[in-house]
PDB file of N, CA and C in Angstrom:
ATOM      1  N   UNK Q 154       0.645  -0.888   0.302  1.00 43.00           N
ATOM      2  CA  UNK Q 154       0.216  -0.123   0.350  1.00 43.00           C
ATOM      3  C   UNK Q 154       0.827   1.134  -0.544  1.00 43.00           C
ATOM      4  N   UNK Q 155       1.971   1.691   0.582  1.00 48.00           N
ATOM      5  CA  UNK Q 155       2.687   2.347   0.851  1.00 48.00           C
ATOM      6  C   UNK Q 155       3.232   3.117   2.080  1.00 48.00           C
ATOM      7  N   UNK Q 156       2.887   2.385   3.224  1.00 45.00           N
ATOM      8  CA  UNK Q 156       3.214   3.176   4.322  1.00 45.00           C
ATOM      9  C   UNK Q 156       3.443   1.478   4.907  1.00 45.00           C
ATOM     10  N   UNK Q 157       4.297   1.424   4.997  1.00 48.00           N
ATOM     11  CA  UNK Q 157       5.054  -0.474   5.378  1.00 48.00           C
ATOM     12  C   UNK Q 157       5.886  -0.321   6.401  1.00 48.00           C
ATOM     13  N   UNK Q 158       5.655  -0.646   7.409  1.00 45.00           N
ATOM     14  CA  UNK Q 158       6.501  -0.063   8.237  1.00 45.00           C
ATOM     15  C   UNK Q 158       7.896  -0.669   8.202  1.00 45.00           C
ATOM     16  N   UNK Q 159       8.723   0.399   8.469  1.00 47.00           N
ATOM     17  CA  UNK Q 159      10.179   0.573   8.096  1.00 47.00           C
ATOM     18  C   UNK Q 159      11.349  -1.141   9.503  1.00 47.00           C
ATOM     19  N   UNK Q 160      10.348  -1.530  10.174  1.00 51.00           N
ATOM     20  CA  UNK Q 160      10.821  -2.877  10.512  1.00 51.00           C
ATOM     21  C   UNK Q 160      10.651  -3.917  10.364  1.00 51.00           C
ATOM     22  N   UNK Q 161       9.698  -3.802   8.646  1.00 54.00           N
ATOM     23  CA  UNK Q 161       9.928  -5.384   7.944  1.00 54.00           C
ATOM     24  C   UNK Q 161       8.354  -5.941   8.366  1.00 54.00           C
ATOM     25  N   UNK Q 162       8.206  -5.885   9.182  1.00 61.00           N
ATOM     26  CA  UNK Q 162       6.854  -6.173  10.440  1.00 61.00           C
ATOM     27  C   UNK Q 162       5.565  -5.761   9.370  1.00 61.00           C
ATOM     28  N   UNK Q 163       5.376  -7.386   8.869  1.00 63.00           N
ATOM     29  CA  UNK Q 163       3.963  -7.500   7.325  1.00 63.00           C
ATOM     30  C   UNK Q 163       2.419  -6.983   8.056  1.00 63.00           C
ATOM     31  N   UNK Q 164       2.336  -6.936  10.167  1.00 72.00           N
ATOM     32  CA  UNK Q 164       1.134  -6.741  10.202  1.00 72.00           C
ATOM     33  C   UNK Q 164       1.275  -5.377  10.668  1.00 72.00           C
ATOM     34  N   UNK Q 165       2.222  -4.492   9.871  1.00 80.00           N
ATOM     35  CA  UNK Q 165       2.299  -2.691  10.700  1.00 80.00           C
ATOM     36  C   UNK Q 165       1.935  -2.197   9.026  1.00 80.00           C
ATOM     37  N   UNK Q 166       1.043  -1.663   9.104  1.00 89.00           N
ATOM     38  CA  UNK Q 166       0.732  -1.004   7.733  1.00 89.00           C
ATOM     39  C   UNK Q 166      -0.912  -0.199   7.323  1.00 89.00           C
ATOM     40  N   UNK Q 167      -0.742  -0.125   6.222  1.00 94.00           N
ATOM     41  CA  UNK Q 167      -2.040   0.259   5.713  1.00 94.00           C
ATOM     42  C   UNK Q 167      -2.624  -0.727   5.366  1.00 94.00           C
ATOM     43  N   UNK Q 168      -3.932  -0.888   5.257  1.00 96.00           N
ATOM     44  CA  UNK Q 168      -4.513  -2.152   4.459  1.00 96.00           C
ATOM     45  C   UNK Q 168      -5.982  -1.606   4.242  1.00 96.00           C
ATOM     46  N   UNK Q 169      -6.350  -1.629   3.140  1.00 97.00           N
ATOM     47  CA  UNK Q 169      -7.400  -1.448   2.084  1.00 97.00           C
ATOM     48  C   UNK Q 169      -8.666  -2.329   2.780  1.00 97.00           C
ATOM     49  N   UNK Q 170      -9.895  -1.601   3.211  1.00 98.00           N
ATOM     50  CA  UNK Q 170     -11.091  -2.266   3.377  1.00 98.00           C
ATOM     51  C   UNK Q 170     -12.163  -2.391   2.233  1.00 98.00           C
ATOM     52  N   UNK Q 171     -13.250  -2.671   2.760  1.00 98.00           N
ATOM     53  CA  UNK Q 171     -14.142  -2.437   1.265  1.00 98.00           C
ATOM     54  C   UNK Q 171     -14.646  -0.887   0.927  1.00 98.00           C
ATOM     55  N   UNK Q 172     -14.277  -0.345   2.091  1.00 98.00           N
ATOM     56  CA  UNK Q 172     -14.924   1.531   1.722  1.00 98.00           C
ATOM     57  C   UNK Q 172     -13.814   2.117   2.415  1.00 98.00           C
ATOM     58  N   UNK Q 173     -12.306   1.758   2.846  1.00 98.00           N
ATOM     59  CA  UNK Q 173     -11.750   2.562   2.934  1.00 98.00           C
ATOM     60  C   UNK Q 173     -10.327   2.181   3.401  1.00 98.00           C
ATOM     61  N   UNK Q 174      -9.633   3.189   4.352  1.00 98.00           N
ATOM     62  CA  UNK Q 174      -8.532   2.495   4.706  1.00 98.00           C
ATOM     63  C   UNK Q 174      -8.307   1.977   6.217  1.00 98.00           C
ATOM     64  N   UNK Q 175      -7.392   1.540   6.678  1.00 97.00           N
ATOM     65  CA  UNK Q 175      -6.893   1.557   8.041  1.00 97.00           C
ATOM     66  C   UNK Q 175      -5.585   1.029   8.354  1.00 97.00           C
ATOM     67  N   UNK Q 176      -5.166   1.504   9.277  1.00 96.00           N
ATOM     68  CA  UNK Q 176      -3.680   1.494   9.305  1.00 96.00           C
ATOM     69  C   UNK Q 176      -3.761   0.375  10.789  1.00 96.00           C
ATOM     70  N   UNK Q 177      -2.705  -0.700  10.768  1.00 94.00           N
ATOM     71  CA  UNK Q 177      -2.726  -1.021  11.799  1.00 94.00           C
ATOM     72  C   UNK Q 177      -1.363  -1.042  12.148  1.00 94.00           C
ATOM     73  N   UNK Q 178      -0.882  -1.351  13.351  1.00 91.00           N
ATOM     74  CA  UNK Q 178       0.349  -1.322  13.600  1.00 91.00           C
ATOM     75  C   UNK Q 178       0.701  -1.955  15.317  1.00 91.00           C
ATOM     76  N   UNK Q 179       0.190  -3.265  14.753  1.00 89.00           N
ATOM     77  CA  UNK Q 179       1.172  -4.595  14.825  1.00 89.00           C
ATOM     78  C   UNK Q 179       2.392  -5.025  15.334  1.00 89.00           C
ATOM     79  N   UNK Q 180       3.779  -4.886  16.600  1.00 84.00           N
ATOM     80  CA  UNK Q 180       4.668  -5.508  15.853  1.00 84.00           C
ATOM     81  C   UNK Q 180       5.135  -6.531  17.359  1.00 84.00           C
ATOM     82  N   UNK Q 181       4.418  -6.689  18.034  1.00 87.00           N
ATOM     83  CA  UNK Q 181       4.998  -7.735  19.221  1.00 87.00           C
ATOM     84  C   UNK Q 181       4.172  -8.902  19.009  1.00 87.00           C
ATOM     85  N   UNK Q 182       4.788  -9.883  19.346  1.00 88.00           N
ATOM     86  CA  UNK Q 182       4.133 -11.447  19.245  1.00 88.00           C
ATOM     87  C   UNK Q 182       2.559 -11.442  20.383  1.00 88.00           C
ATOM     88  N   UNK Q 183       2.564 -10.658  21.034  1.00 91.00           N
ATOM     89  CA  UNK Q 183       1.498 -10.977  21.748  1.00 91.00           C
ATOM     90  C   UNK Q 183      -0.150  -9.995  20.707  1.00 91.00           C
ATOM     91  N   UNK Q 184       0.408  -9.044  20.116  1.00 92.00           N
ATOM     92  CA  UNK Q 184      -0.351  -8.396  19.393  1.00 92.00           C
ATOM     93  C   UNK Q 184      -0.681  -8.930  17.966  1.00 92.00           C
ATOM     94  N   UNK Q 185      -0.017  -9.585  17.933  1.00 90.00           N
ATOM     95  CA  UNK Q 185       0.056 -10.804  16.609  1.00 90.00           C
ATOM     96  C   UNK Q 185      -1.051 -11.963  16.780  1.00 90.00           C
ATOM     97  N   UNK Q 186      -0.917 -12.187  17.793  1.00 92.00           N
ATOM     98  CA  UNK Q 186      -1.839 -13.055  18.426  1.00 92.00           C
ATOM     99  C   UNK Q 186      -2.943 -12.510  18.670  1.00 92.00           C
ATOM    100  N   UNK Q 187      -3.118 -11.521  18.872  1.00 94.00           N
ATOM    101  CA  UNK Q 187      -4.901 -10.709  19.163  1.00 94.00           C
ATOM    102  C   UNK Q 187      -5.014 -10.381  17.839  1.00 94.00           C
ATOM    103  N   UNK Q 188      -4.112  -9.636  17.094  1.00 94.00           N
ATOM    104  CA  UNK Q 188      -5.303  -9.706  15.943  1.00 94.00           C
ATOM    105  C   UNK Q 188      -5.654 -10.912  15.163  1.00 94.00           C
ATOM    106  N   UNK Q 189      -4.381 -11.827  14.994  1.00 91.00           N
ATOM    107  CA  UNK Q 189      -5.436 -13.212  14.674  1.00 91.00           C
ATOM    108  C   UNK Q 189      -5.862 -13.903  15.029  1.00 91.00           C
ATOM    109  N   UNK Q 190      -6.972 -13.876  15.950  1.00 94.00           N
ATOM    110  CA  UNK Q 190      -7.520 -13.842  16.693  1.00 94.00           C
ATOM    111  C   UNK Q 190      -8.808 -13.243  16.481  1.00 94.00           C
ATOM    112  N   UNK Q 191      -8.699 -12.216  16.606  1.00 94.00           N
ATOM    113  CA  UNK Q 191      -9.381 -11.159  16.254  1.00 94.00           C
ATOM    114  C   UNK Q 191     -10.251 -11.554  14.765  1.00 94.00           C
ATOM    115  N   UNK Q 192      -9.526 -11.969  13.298  1.00 92.00           N
ATOM    116  CA  UNK Q 192      -9.228 -11.973  12.697  1.00 92.00           C
ATOM    117  C   UNK Q 192     -10.179 -13.491  12.102  1.00 92.00           C
ATOM    118  N   UNK Q 193     -10.132 -14.648  13.154  1.00 90.00           N
ATOM    119  CA  UNK Q 193     -10.561 -15.424  13.166  1.00 90.00           C
ATOM    120  C   UNK Q 193      -9.915 -16.622  12.790  1.00 90.00           C
ATOM    121  N   UNK Q 194      -8.395 -16.226  12.408  1.00 87.00           N
ATOM    122  CA  UNK Q 194      -7.091 -16.984  12.322  1.00 87.00           C
ATOM    123  C   UNK Q 194      -5.978 -16.971  12.371  1.00 87.00           C
ATOM    124  N   UNK Q 195      -6.301 -17.941  13.458  1.00 80.00           N
ATOM    125  CA  UNK Q 195      -5.515 -18.283  14.742  1.00 80.00           C
ATOM    126  C   UNK Q 195      -4.854 -19.016  14.374  1.00 80.00           C
ATOM    127  N   UNK Q 196      -5.308 -19.717  13.868  1.00 85.00           N
ATOM    128  CA  UNK Q 196      -4.544 -21.014  13.556  1.00 85.00           C
ATOM    129  C   UNK Q 196      -3.748 -21.437  12.349  1.00 85.00           C
ATOM    130  N   UNK Q 197      -3.526 -19.839  11.523  1.00 84.00           N
ATOM    131  CA  UNK Q 197      -2.362 -19.367  11.104  1.00 84.00           C
ATOM    132  C   UNK Q 197      -1.261 -19.431  11.614  1.00 84.00           C
ATOM    133  N   UNK Q 198      -1.495 -19.486  13.300  1.00 82.00           N
ATOM    134  CA  UNK Q 198       0.080 -18.949  13.484  1.00 82.00           C
ATOM    135  C   UNK Q 198       1.002 -19.839  13.870  1.00 82.00           C
ATOM    136  N   UNK Q 199       0.007 -21.259  13.284  1.00 86.00           N
ATOM    137  CA  UNK Q 199       0.653 -22.610  13.245  1.00 86.00           C
ATOM    138  C   UNK Q 199       1.611 -22.814  12.620  1.00 86.00           C
ATOM    139  N   UNK Q 200       1.252 -21.470  11.197  1.00 87.00           N
ATOM    140  CA  UNK Q 200       2.017 -22.213   9.595  1.00 87.00           C
ATOM    141  C   UNK Q 200       3.365 -21.734   9.902  1.00 87.00           C
ATOM    142  N   UNK Q 201       4.515 -22.268   9.661  1.00 87.00           N
ATOM    143  CA  UNK Q 201       6.141 -21.684   8.932  1.00 87.00           C
ATOM    144  C   UNK Q 201       5.631 -19.931   8.727  1.00 87.00           C
ATOM    145  N   UNK Q 202       5.240 -20.097   8.028  1.00 86.00           N
ATOM    146  CA  UNK Q 202       5.704 -18.328   7.734  1.00 86.00           C
ATOM    147  C   UNK Q 202       4.665 -17.282   8.534  1.00 86.00           C
ATOM    148  N   UNK Q 203       3.696 -18.110   9.234  1.00 83.00           N
ATOM    149  CA  UNK Q 203       3.485 -17.565  10.739  1.00 83.00           C
ATOM    150  C   UNK Q 203       3.847 -17.094  11.748  1.00 83.00           C
ATOM    151  N   UNK Q 204       4.348 -18.099  12.180  1.00 87.00           N
ATOM    152  CA  UNK Q 204       4.572 -18.566  13.406  1.00 87.00           C
ATOM    153  C   UNK Q 204       5.786 -17.842  14.145  1.00 87.00           C
ATOM    154  N   UNK Q 205       6.192 -17.362  13.509  1.00 86.00           N
ATOM    155  CA  UNK Q 205       7.203 -16.390  14.065  1.00 86.00           C
ATOM    156  C   UNK Q 205       7.620 -15.109  13.931  1.00 86.00           C
ATOM    157  N   UNK Q 206       8.437 -14.732  14.965  1.00 86.00           N
ATOM    158  CA  UNK Q 206       8.383 -12.508  13.961  1.00 86.00           C
ATOM    159  C   UNK Q 206       9.442 -13.441  12.556  1.00 86.00           C
ATOM    160  N   UNK Q 207      10.313 -13.865  12.693  1.00 89.00           N
ATOM    161  CA  UNK Q 207      11.794 -13.743  12.257  1.00 89.00           C
ATOM    162  C   UNK Q 207      10.900 -14.484  10.743  1.00 89.00           C
ATOM    163  N   UNK Q 208       9.943 -15.547  11.137  1.00 89.00           N
ATOM    164  CA  UNK Q 208       9.621 -15.882   9.895  1.00 89.00           C
ATOM    165  C   UNK Q 208       8.491 -14.783   8.737  1.00 89.00           C
ATOM    166  N   UNK Q 209       7.401 -14.283   9.935  1.00 87.00           N
ATOM    167  CA  UNK Q 209       6.480 -13.643   9.575  1.00 87.00           C
ATOM    168  C   UNK Q 209       7.740 -12.205   8.552  1.00 87.00           C
ATOM    169  N   UNK Q 210       8.804 -12.018   8.994  1.00 87.00           N
ATOM    170  CA  UNK Q 210       9.166 -10.676   8.558  1.00 87.00           C
ATOM    171  C   UNK Q 210      10.205 -11.082   6.754  1.00 87.00           C
ATOM    172  N   UNK Q 211      10.617 -12.506   7.303  1.00 91.00           N
ATOM    173  CA  UNK Q 211      10.683 -13.542   5.699  1.00 91.00           C
ATOM    174  C   UNK Q 211       9.682 -13.580   4.861  1.00 91.00           C
ATOM    175  N   UNK Q 212       8.918 -13.945   5.061  1.00 89.00           N
ATOM    176  CA  UNK Q 212       7.613 -14.128   4.401  1.00 89.00           C
ATOM    177  C   UNK Q 212       6.730 -12.658   4.214  1.00 89.00           C
ATOM    178  N   UNK Q 213       6.946 -11.446   4.329  1.00 87.00           N
ATOM    179  CA  UNK Q 213       6.465 -10.498   4.999  1.00 87.00           C
ATOM    180  C   UNK Q 213       5.245 -10.135   4.025  1.00 87.00           C
ATOM    181  N   UNK Q 214       5.428 -10.045   2.314  1.00 90.00           N
ATOM    182  CA  UNK Q 214       4.839 -10.198   1.491  1.00 90.00           C
ATOM    183  C   UNK Q 214       3.668 -11.067   1.167  1.00 90.00           C
ATOM    184  N   UNK Q 215       4.169 -12.358   1.607  1.00 90.00           N
ATOM    185  CA  UNK Q 215       3.038 -13.599   1.779  1.00 90.00           C
ATOM    186  C   UNK Q 215       1.672 -13.267   2.765  1.00 90.00           C
ATOM    187  N   UNK Q 216       2.397 -12.859   3.953  1.00 89.00           N
ATOM    188  CA  UNK Q 216       1.640 -12.910   5.101  1.00 89.00           C
ATOM    189  C   UNK Q 216       0.814 -11.289   5.130  1.00 89.00           C
ATOM    190  N   UNK Q 217       1.629  -9.879   4.630  1.00 91.00           N
ATOM    191  CA  UNK Q 217       0.649  -9.197   4.173  1.00 91.00           C
ATOM    192  C   UNK Q 217      -0.199  -9.449   3.274  1.00 91.00           C
ATOM    193  N   UNK Q 218      -0.313 -10.189   1.677  1.00 93.00           N
ATOM    194  CA  UNK Q 218      -0.933 -10.294   1.222  1.00 93.00           C
ATOM    195  C   UNK Q 218      -2.856 -11.293   1.793  1.00 93.00           C
ATOM    196  N   UNK Q 219      -2.213 -11.925   2.458  1.00 92.00           N
ATOM    197  CA  UNK Q 219      -3.190 -12.601   3.765  1.00 92.00           C
ATOM    198  C   UNK Q 219      -4.401 -11.851   4.600  1.00 92.00           C
ATOM    199  N   UNK Q 220      -3.256 -11.234   5.016  1.00 93.00           N
ATOM    200  CA  UNK Q 220      -3.813 -10.484   6.021  1.00 93.00           C
ATOM    201  C   UNK Q 220      -4.973  -8.921   4.996  1.00 93.00           C
ATOM    202  N   UNK Q 221      -4.372  -8.734   3.607  1.00 95.00           N
ATOM    203  CA  UNK Q 221      -5.227  -7.904   2.648  1.00 95.00           C
ATOM    204  C   UNK Q 221      -6.382  -8.393   2.507  1.00 95.00           C
ATOM    205  N   UNK Q 222      -5.999  -9.890   1.884  1.00 96.00           N
ATOM    206  CA  UNK Q 222      -7.578 -10.462   1.483  1.00 96.00           C
ATOM    207  C   UNK Q 222      -8.789 -10.407   2.404  1.00 96.00           C
ATOM    208  N   UNK Q 223      -8.071  -9.960   3.602  1.00 96.00           N
ATOM    209  CA  UNK Q 223      -9.279 -10.728   4.752  1.00 96.00           C
ATOM    210  C   UNK Q 223      -9.706  -9.232   4.790  1.00 96.00           C
ATOM    211  N   UNK Q 224      -8.979  -8.011   4.877  1.00 97.00           N
ATOM    212  CA  UNK Q 224      -9.215  -6.344   5.565  1.00 97.00           C
ATOM    213  C   UNK Q 224     -10.072  -5.936   4.696  1.00 97.00           C
ATOM    214  N   UNK Q 225     -10.048  -6.646   3.255  1.00 98.00           N
ATOM    215  CA  UNK Q 225     -11.289  -6.298   2.141  1.00 98.00           C
ATOM    216  C   UNK Q 225     -12.638  -6.613   2.000  1.00 98.00           C
ATOM    217  N   UNK Q 226     -12.830  -7.797   3.033  1.00 97.00           N
ATOM    218  CA  UNK Q 226     -14.210  -8.745   3.303  1.00 97.00           C
ATOM    219  C   UNK Q 226     -14.939  -7.623   3.842  1.00 97.00           C
ATOM    220  N   UNK Q 227     -14.676  -6.405   4.577  1.00 98.00           N
ATOM    221  CA  UNK Q 227     -15.531  -6.188   5.306  1.00 98.00           C
ATOM    222  C   UNK Q 227     -15.229  -4.697   5.409  1.00 98.00           C
ATOM    223  N   UNK Q 228     -15.802  -3.546   6.321  1.00 98.00           N
ATOM    224  CA  UNK Q 228     -16.070  -2.182   5.868  1.00 98.00           C
ATOM    225  C   UNK Q 228     -15.192  -2.247   7.161  1.00 98.00           C
ATOM    226  N   UNK Q 229     -14.200   0.159   7.478  1.00 98.00           N
ATOM    227  CA  UNK Q 229     -13.484   0.110   8.125  1.00 98.00           C
ATOM    228  C   UNK Q 229     -14.484   0.798   9.368  1.00 98.00           C
ATOM    229  N   UNK Q 230     -15.450   0.753   9.524  1.00 98.00           N
ATOM    230  CA  UNK Q 230     -15.940   0.520  10.818  1.00 98.00           C
ATOM    231  C   UNK Q 230     -16.103  -1.086  11.442  1.00 98.00           C
ATOM    232  N   UNK Q 231     -16.481  -1.993  10.420  1.00 98.00           N
ATOM    233  CA  UNK Q 231     -16.379  -3.861  11.370  1.00 98.00           C
ATOM    234  C   UNK Q 231     -15.305  -3.635  11.514  1.00 98.00           C
ATOM    235  N   UNK Q 232     -14.085  -3.561  10.892  1.00 97.00           N
ATOM    236  CA  UNK Q 232     -12.887  -4.062  11.285  1.00 97.00           C
ATOM    237  C   UNK Q 232     -12.237  -3.018  12.123  1.00 97.00           C
ATOM    238  N   UNK Q 233     -12.505  -1.324  12.767  1.00 98.00           N
ATOM    239  CA  UNK Q 233     -12.075  -0.605  13.582  1.00 98.00           C
ATOM    240  C   UNK Q 233     -12.747  -1.201  15.010  1.00 98.00           C
ATOM    241  N   UNK Q 234     -13.635  -1.765  15.310  1.00 98.00           N
ATOM    242  CA  UNK Q 234     -14.759  -1.971  16.348  1.00 98.00           C
ATOM    243  C   UNK Q 234     -14.127  -3.377  16.566  1.00 98.00           C
ATOM    244  N   UNK Q 235     -14.197  -3.834  15.512  1.00 97.00           N
ATOM    245  CA  UNK Q 235     -13.480  -5.585  16.144  1.00 97.00           C
ATOM    246  C   UNK Q 235     -12.143  -4.779  16.313  1.00 97.00           C
ATOM    247  N   UNK Q 236     -10.787  -5.237  16.364  1.00 97.00           N
ATOM    248  CA  UNK Q 236      -9.885  -5.306  16.825  1.00 97.00           C
ATOM    249  C   UNK Q 236      -9.357  -4.197  17.784  1.00 97.00           C
ATOM    250  N   UNK Q 237     -10.104  -3.294  17.753  1.00 97.00           N
ATOM    251  CA  UNK Q 237     -10.159  -2.055  19.359  1.00 97.00           C
ATOM    252  C   UNK Q 237     -10.187  -2.554  19.992  1.00 97.00           C
ATOM    253  N   UNK Q 238     -11.824  -4.254  19.764  1.00 97.00           N
ATOM    254  CA  UNK Q 238     -12.559  -4.413  21.197  1.00 97.00           C
ATOM    255  C   UNK Q 238     -11.188  -5.828  21.442  1.00 97.00           C
ATOM    256  N   UNK Q 239     -10.545  -5.959  20.871  1.00 96.00           N
ATOM    257  CA  UNK Q 239      -9.066  -6.715  20.814  1.00 96.00           C
ATOM    258  C   UNK Q 239      -8.196  -6.226  21.541  1.00 96.00           C
ATOM    259  N   UNK Q 240      -8.208  -5.011  21.394  1.00 96.00           N
ATOM    260  CA  UNK Q 240      -7.137  -3.932  22.069  1.00 96.00           C
ATOM    261  C   UNK Q 240      -5.811  -4.681  20.978  1.00 96.00           C
ATOM    262  N   UNK Q 241      -5.923  -4.647  19.366  1.00 96.00           N
ATOM    263  CA  UNK Q 241      -4.763  -4.227  18.862  1.00 96.00           C
ATOM    264  C   UNK Q 241      -4.912  -2.550  18.183  1.00 96.00           C
ATOM    265  N   UNK Q 242      -3.564  -2.431  18.275  1.00 95.00           N
ATOM    266  CA  UNK Q 242      -3.811  -1.123  17.588  1.00 95.00           C
ATOM    267  C   UNK Q 242      -3.796  -0.915  16.319  1.00 95.00           C
ATOM    268  N   UNK Q 243      -5.485  -0.148  15.670  1.00 96.00           N
ATOM    269  CA  UNK Q 243      -5.839   0.198  14.751  1.00 96.00           C
ATOM    270  C   UNK Q 243      -6.490   1.738  14.426  1.00 96.00           C
ATOM    271  N   UNK Q 244      -6.220   2.348  13.392  1.00 96.00           N
ATOM    272  CA  UNK Q 244      -7.184   3.909  13.429  1.00 96.00           C
ATOM    273  C   UNK Q 244      -7.447   3.875  12.311  1.00 96.00           C
ATOM    274  N   UNK Q 245      -8.716   4.334  12.001  1.00 96.00           N
ATOM    275  CA  UNK Q 245      -9.054   4.337  10.674  1.00 96.00           C
ATOM    276  C   UNK Q 245      -8.317   5.955   9.425  1.00 96.00           C
ATOM    277  N   UNK Q 246      -8.245   5.234   8.843  1.00 93.00           N
ATOM    278  CA  UNK Q 246      -7.600   6.761   8.145  1.00 93.00           C
ATOM    279  C   UNK Q 246      -8.197   7.739   7.158  1.00 93.00           C
TER     280      UNK Q 246
END
């Protein structure tokens, strides 16, 4: 999208929703777990490309695409409310 984190963390970026944009600032393993649980994809954290911080950095394009596809399925309001409830750092753009 163009606002990727300089850390290389794929879960700290700007994402397109069905009707707008959201900024996610997830960098710790605990935040990643909360995010994936809120997205109903916490089982994905067992896959090698998602399991560790190092793997998510190495496969950041894959992880980011995975997340981008999910965020496109619903509205900015939906994701903002859902992720705030899960205590995931998010902001509507």
